[in-house]
XYZ file of N, CA and C in Angstrom:
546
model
N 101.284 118.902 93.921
C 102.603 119.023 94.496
C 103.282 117.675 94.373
N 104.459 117.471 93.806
C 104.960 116.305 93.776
C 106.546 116.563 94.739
N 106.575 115.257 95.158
C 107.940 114.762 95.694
C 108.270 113.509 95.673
N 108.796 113.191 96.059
C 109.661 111.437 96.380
C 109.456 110.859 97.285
N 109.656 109.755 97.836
C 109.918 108.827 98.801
C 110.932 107.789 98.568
N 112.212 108.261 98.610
C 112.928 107.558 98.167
C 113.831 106.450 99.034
N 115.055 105.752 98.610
C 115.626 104.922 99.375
C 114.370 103.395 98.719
N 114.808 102.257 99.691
C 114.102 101.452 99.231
C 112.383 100.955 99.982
N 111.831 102.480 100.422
C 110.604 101.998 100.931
C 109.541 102.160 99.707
N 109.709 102.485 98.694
C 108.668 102.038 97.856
C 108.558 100.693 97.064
N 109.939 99.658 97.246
C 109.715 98.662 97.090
C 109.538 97.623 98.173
N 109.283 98.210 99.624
C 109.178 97.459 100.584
C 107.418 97.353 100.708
N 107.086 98.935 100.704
C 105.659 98.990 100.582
C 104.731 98.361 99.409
N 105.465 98.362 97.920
C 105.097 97.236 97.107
C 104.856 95.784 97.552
N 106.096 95.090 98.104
C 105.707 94.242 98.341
C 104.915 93.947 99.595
N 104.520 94.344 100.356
C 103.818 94.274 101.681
C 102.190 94.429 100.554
N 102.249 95.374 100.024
C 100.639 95.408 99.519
C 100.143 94.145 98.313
N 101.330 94.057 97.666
C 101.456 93.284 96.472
C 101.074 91.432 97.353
N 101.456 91.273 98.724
C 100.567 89.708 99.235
C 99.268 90.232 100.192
N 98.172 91.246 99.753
C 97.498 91.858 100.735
C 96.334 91.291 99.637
N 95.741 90.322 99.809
C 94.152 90.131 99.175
C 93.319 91.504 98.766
N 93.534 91.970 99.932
C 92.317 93.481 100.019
C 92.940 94.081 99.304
N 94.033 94.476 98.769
C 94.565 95.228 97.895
C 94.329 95.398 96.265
N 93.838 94.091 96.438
C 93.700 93.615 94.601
C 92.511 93.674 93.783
N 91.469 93.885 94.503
C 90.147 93.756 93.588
C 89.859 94.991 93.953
N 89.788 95.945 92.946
C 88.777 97.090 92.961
C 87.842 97.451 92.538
N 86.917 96.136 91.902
C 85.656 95.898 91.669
C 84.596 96.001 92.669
N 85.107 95.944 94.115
C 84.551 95.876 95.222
C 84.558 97.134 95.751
N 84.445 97.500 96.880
C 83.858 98.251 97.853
C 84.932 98.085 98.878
N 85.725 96.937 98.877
C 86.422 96.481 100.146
C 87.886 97.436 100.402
N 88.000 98.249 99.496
C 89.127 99.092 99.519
C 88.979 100.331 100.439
N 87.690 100.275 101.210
C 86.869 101.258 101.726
C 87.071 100.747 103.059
N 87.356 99.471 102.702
C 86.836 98.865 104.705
C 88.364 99.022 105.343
N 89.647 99.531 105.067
C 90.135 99.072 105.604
C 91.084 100.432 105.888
N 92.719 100.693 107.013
C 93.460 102.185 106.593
C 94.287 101.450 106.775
N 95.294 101.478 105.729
C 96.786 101.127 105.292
C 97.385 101.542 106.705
N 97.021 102.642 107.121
C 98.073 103.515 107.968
C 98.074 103.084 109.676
N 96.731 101.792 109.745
C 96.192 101.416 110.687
C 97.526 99.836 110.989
N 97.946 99.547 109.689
C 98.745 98.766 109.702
C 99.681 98.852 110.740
N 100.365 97.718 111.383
C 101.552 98.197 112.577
C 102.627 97.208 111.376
N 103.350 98.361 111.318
C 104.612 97.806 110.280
C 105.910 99.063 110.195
N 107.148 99.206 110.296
C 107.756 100.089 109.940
C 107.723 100.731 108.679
N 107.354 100.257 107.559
C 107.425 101.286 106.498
C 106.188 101.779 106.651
N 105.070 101.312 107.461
C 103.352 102.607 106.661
C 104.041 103.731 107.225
N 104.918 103.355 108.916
C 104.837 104.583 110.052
C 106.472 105.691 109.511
N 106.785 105.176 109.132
C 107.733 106.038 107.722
C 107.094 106.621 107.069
N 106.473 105.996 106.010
C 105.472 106.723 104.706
C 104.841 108.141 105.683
N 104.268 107.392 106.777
C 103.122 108.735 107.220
C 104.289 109.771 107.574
N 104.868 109.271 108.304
C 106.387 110.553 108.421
C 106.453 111.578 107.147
N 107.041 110.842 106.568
C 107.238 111.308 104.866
C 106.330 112.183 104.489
N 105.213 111.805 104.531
C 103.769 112.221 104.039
C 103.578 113.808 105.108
N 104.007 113.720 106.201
C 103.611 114.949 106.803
C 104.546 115.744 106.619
N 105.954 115.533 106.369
C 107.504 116.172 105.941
C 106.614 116.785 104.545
N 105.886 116.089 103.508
C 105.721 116.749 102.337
C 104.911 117.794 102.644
N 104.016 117.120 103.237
C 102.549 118.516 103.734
C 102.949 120.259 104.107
N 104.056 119.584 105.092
C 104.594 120.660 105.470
C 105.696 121.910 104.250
N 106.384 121.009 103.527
C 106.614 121.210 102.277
C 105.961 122.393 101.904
N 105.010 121.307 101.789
C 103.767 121.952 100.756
C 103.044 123.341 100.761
N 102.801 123.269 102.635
C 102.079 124.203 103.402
C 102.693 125.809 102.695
N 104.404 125.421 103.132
C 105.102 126.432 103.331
C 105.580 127.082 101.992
N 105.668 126.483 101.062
C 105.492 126.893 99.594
C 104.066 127.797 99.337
N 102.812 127.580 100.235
C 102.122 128.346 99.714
C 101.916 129.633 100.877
N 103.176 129.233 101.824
C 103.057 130.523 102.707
C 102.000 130.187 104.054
N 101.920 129.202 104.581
C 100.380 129.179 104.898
C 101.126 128.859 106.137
N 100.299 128.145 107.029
C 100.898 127.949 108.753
C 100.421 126.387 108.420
N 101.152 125.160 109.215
C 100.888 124.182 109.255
C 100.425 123.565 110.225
N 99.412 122.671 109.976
C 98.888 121.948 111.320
C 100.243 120.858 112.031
N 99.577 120.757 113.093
C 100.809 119.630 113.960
C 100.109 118.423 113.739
N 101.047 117.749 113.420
C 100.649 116.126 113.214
C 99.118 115.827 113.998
N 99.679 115.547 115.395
C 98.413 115.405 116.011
C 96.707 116.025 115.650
N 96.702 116.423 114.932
C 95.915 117.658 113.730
C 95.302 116.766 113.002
N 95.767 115.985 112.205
C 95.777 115.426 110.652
C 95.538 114.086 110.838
N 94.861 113.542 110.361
C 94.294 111.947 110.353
C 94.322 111.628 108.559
N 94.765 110.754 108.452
C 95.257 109.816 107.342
C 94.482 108.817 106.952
N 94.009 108.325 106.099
C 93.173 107.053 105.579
C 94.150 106.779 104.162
N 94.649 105.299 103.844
C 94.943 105.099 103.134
C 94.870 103.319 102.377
N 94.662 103.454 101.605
C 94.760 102.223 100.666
C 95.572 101.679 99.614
N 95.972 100.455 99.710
C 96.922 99.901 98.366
C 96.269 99.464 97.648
N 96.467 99.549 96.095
C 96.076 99.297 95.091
C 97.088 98.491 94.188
N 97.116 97.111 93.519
C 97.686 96.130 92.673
C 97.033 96.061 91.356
N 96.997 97.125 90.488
C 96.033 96.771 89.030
C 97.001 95.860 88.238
N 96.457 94.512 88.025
C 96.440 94.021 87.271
C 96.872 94.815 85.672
N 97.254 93.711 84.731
C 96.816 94.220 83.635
C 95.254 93.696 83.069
N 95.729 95.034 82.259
C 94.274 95.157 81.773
C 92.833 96.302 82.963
N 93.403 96.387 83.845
C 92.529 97.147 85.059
C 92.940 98.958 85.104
N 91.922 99.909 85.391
C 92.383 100.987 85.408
C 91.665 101.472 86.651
N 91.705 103.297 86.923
C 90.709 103.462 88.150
C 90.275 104.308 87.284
N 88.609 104.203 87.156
C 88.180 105.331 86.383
C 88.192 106.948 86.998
N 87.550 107.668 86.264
C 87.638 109.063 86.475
C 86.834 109.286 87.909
N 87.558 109.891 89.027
C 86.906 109.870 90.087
C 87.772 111.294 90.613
N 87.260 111.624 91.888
C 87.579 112.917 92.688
C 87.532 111.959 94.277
N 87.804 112.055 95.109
C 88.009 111.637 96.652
C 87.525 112.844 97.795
N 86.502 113.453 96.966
C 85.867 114.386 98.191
C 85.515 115.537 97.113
N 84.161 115.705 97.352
C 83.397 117.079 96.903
C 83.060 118.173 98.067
N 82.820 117.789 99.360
C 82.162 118.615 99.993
C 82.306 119.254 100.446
N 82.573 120.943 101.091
C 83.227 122.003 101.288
C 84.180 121.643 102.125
N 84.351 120.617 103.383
C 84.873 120.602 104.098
C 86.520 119.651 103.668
N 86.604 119.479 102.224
C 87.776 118.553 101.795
C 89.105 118.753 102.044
N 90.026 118.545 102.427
C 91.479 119.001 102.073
C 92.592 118.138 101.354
N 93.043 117.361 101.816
C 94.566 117.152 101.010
C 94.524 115.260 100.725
N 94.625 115.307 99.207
C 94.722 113.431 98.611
C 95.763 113.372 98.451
N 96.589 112.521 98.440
C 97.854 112.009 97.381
C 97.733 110.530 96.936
N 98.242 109.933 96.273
C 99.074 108.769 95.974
C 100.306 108.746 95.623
N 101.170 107.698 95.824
C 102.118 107.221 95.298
C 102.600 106.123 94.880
N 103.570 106.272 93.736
C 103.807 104.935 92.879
C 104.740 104.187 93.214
N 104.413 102.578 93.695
C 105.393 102.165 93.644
C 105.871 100.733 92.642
N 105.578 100.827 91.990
C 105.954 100.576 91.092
C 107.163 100.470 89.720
N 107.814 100.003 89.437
C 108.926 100.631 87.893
C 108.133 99.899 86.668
N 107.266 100.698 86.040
C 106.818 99.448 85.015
C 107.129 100.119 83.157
N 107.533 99.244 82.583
C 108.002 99.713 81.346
C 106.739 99.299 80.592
N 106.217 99.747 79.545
C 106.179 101.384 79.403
C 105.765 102.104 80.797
N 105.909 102.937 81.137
C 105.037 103.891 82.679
C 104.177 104.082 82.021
N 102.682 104.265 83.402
C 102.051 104.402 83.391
C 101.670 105.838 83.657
N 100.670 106.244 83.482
C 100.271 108.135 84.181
C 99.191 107.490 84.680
N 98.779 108.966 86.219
C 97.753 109.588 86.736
C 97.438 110.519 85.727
N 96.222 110.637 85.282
C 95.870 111.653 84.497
C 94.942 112.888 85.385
N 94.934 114.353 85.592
C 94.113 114.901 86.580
C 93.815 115.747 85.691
N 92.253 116.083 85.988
C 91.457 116.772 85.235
C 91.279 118.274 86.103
N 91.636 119.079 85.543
C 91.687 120.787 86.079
C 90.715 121.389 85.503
N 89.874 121.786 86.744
C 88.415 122.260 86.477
C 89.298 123.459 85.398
N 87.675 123.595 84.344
C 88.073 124.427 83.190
C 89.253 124.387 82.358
N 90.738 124.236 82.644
C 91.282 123.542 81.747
C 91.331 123.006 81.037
N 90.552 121.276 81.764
C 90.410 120.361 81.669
C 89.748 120.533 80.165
N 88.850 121.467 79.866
C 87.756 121.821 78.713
C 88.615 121.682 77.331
N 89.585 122.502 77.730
C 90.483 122.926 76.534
C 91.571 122.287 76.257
N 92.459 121.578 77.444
C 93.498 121.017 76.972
C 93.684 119.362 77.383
N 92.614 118.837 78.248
C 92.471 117.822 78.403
C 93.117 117.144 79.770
N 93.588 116.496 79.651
C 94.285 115.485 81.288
C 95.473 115.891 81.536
N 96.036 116.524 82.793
C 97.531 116.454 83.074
C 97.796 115.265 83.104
N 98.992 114.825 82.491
C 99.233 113.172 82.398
C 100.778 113.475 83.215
N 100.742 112.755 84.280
C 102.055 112.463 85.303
C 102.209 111.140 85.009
N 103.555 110.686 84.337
C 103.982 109.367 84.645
C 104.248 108.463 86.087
N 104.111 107.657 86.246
C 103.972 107.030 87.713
C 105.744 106.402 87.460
N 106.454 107.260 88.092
C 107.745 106.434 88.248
C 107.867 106.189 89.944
N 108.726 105.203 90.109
C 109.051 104.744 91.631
C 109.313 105.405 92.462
N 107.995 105.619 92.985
C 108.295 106.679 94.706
C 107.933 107.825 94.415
N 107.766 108.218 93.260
C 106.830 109.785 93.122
C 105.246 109.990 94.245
N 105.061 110.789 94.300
C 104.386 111.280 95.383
C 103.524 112.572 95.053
N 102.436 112.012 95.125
C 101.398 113.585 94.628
C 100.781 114.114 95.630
N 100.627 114.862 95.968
C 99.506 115.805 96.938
C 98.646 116.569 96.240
N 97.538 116.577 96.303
C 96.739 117.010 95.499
C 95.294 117.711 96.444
N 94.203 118.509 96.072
C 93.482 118.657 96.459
C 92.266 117.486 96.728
N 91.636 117.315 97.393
C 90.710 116.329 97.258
C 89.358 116.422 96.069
N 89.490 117.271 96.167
C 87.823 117.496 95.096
C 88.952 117.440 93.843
N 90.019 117.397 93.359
C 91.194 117.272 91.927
C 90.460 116.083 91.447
N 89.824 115.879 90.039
C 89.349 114.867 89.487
C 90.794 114.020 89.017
N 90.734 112.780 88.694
C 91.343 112.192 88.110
C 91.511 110.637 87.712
N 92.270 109.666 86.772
C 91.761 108.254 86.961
C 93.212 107.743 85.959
N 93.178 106.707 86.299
C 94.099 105.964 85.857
C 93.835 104.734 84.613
N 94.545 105.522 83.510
C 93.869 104.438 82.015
C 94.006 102.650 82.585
N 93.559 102.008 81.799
C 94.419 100.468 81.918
C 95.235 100.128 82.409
N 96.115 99.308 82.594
C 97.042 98.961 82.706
C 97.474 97.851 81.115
N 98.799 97.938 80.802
C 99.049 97.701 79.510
C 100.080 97.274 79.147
N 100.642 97.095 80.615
C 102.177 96.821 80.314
C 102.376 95.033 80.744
N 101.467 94.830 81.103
C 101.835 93.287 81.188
C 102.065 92.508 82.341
N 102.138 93.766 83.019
C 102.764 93.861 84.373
C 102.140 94.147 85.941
N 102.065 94.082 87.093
C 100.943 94.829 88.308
C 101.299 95.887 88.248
N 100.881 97.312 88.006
C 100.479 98.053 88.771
C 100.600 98.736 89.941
N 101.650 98.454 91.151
C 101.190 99.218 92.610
C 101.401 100.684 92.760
N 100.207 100.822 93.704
C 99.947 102.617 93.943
C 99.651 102.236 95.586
N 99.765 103.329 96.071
C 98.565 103.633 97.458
C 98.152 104.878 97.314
N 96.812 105.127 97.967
C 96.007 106.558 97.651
C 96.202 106.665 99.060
N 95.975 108.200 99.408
C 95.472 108.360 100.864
C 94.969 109.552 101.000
N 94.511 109.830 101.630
C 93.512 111.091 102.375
C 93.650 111.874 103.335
N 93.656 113.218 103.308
C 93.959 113.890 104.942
C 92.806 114.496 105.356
N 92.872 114.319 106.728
C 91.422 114.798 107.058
C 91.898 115.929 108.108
N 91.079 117.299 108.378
C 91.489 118.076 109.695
C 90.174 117.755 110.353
N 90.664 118.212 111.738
C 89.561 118.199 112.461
C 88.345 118.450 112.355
N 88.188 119.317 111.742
C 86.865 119.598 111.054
C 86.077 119.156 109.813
N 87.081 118.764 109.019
C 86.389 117.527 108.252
C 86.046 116.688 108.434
N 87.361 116.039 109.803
C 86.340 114.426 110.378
C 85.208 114.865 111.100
N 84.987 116.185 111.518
C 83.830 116.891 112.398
C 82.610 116.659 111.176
N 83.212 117.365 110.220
C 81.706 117.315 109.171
C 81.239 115.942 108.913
N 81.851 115.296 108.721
C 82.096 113.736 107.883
C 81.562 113.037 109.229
N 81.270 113.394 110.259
C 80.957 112.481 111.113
C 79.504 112.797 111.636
N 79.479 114.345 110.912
C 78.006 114.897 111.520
C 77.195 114.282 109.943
N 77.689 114.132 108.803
C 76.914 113.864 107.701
C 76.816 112.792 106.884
N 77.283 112.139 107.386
C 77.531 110.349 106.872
C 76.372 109.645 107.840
N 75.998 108.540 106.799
C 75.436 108.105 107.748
C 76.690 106.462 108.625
N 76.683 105.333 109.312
C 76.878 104.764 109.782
C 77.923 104.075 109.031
N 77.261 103.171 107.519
C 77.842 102.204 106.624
C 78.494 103.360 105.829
N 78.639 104.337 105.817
C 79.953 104.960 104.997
C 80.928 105.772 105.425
């Protein structure tokens, strides 16, 4: 599901992530330790606005009933790839209990870049949906949706943030089946 975030909070949220240390190395693990959304700042508590305005969107396009905010817990991270850096082929949840990923770009970088997402069985025959990452686009996606981001090539950073929705019962599962350090 795509939408926008428009006006100028995707270049506010650029730069807020773009002087964030933790944001920049994704060689590490440390992109794990931390929730964007935990931030006290006016644009995350916008974005999450935004982010539940889309959900709901989303919900209702497929006919379905929507949870109330208070419902839905958020985890999110900024990402600065460098050039030359990509995110390889990954998924953000396998386990029955998954529901709703997105990212969004904030970024304008010439040439654009794509999210590429791999669609079980599709994927066989026709290869990667390739979405260009233009400024403030906005994906919602399933969590178990494979996908990864080539290089970077343009010369240029990179910014994205990923994030995660959890229902009650996923943080229920996720808390009965994890152990401590994850």
């Amino acid at each position: 599901y795509m939408d926008k975030c428009g006006g100028d909070l995707p270049n506010k949220l650029a730069d807020i992530i773009s002087k964030e240390p933790i944001c920049r190395d994704r060689e590490t693990e440390d992109w794990m330790t931390y929730n964007i959304f935990d931030w006290d700042c006016l644009e995350v508590r916008v974005l999450s606005d935004r982010i539940y305005q889309m959900y709901q969107d989303f919900v209702s396009e497929l006919g379905l009933s929507c949870l109330n905010k208070d419902k839905i817990w958020i985890r999110g991270w900024g990402l600065a790839l460098d050039n030359g850096k990509g995110v390889r082929h990954h998924s953000h949840s396998f386990h029955e209990n998954t529901f709703l990923s997105g990212n969004i770009s904030l970024s304008e970088l010439s040439p654009t870049t794509t999210t590429d997402y791999y669609f079980p069985y599709l994927g066989w025959y026709f290869g990667y949906w390739m979405v260009q990452n233009t400024l403030g686009k906005i994906m919602l996606f399933p969590s178990w949706l494979e996908h990864k981001v080539d290089k970077n090539t343009t010369g240029q950073v990179r910014i994205s943030l990923g994030f995660d929705m959890f229902t009650e019962h996923s943080i229920e599962y996720v808390s009965n089946n994890r152990n401590q350090s994850s």
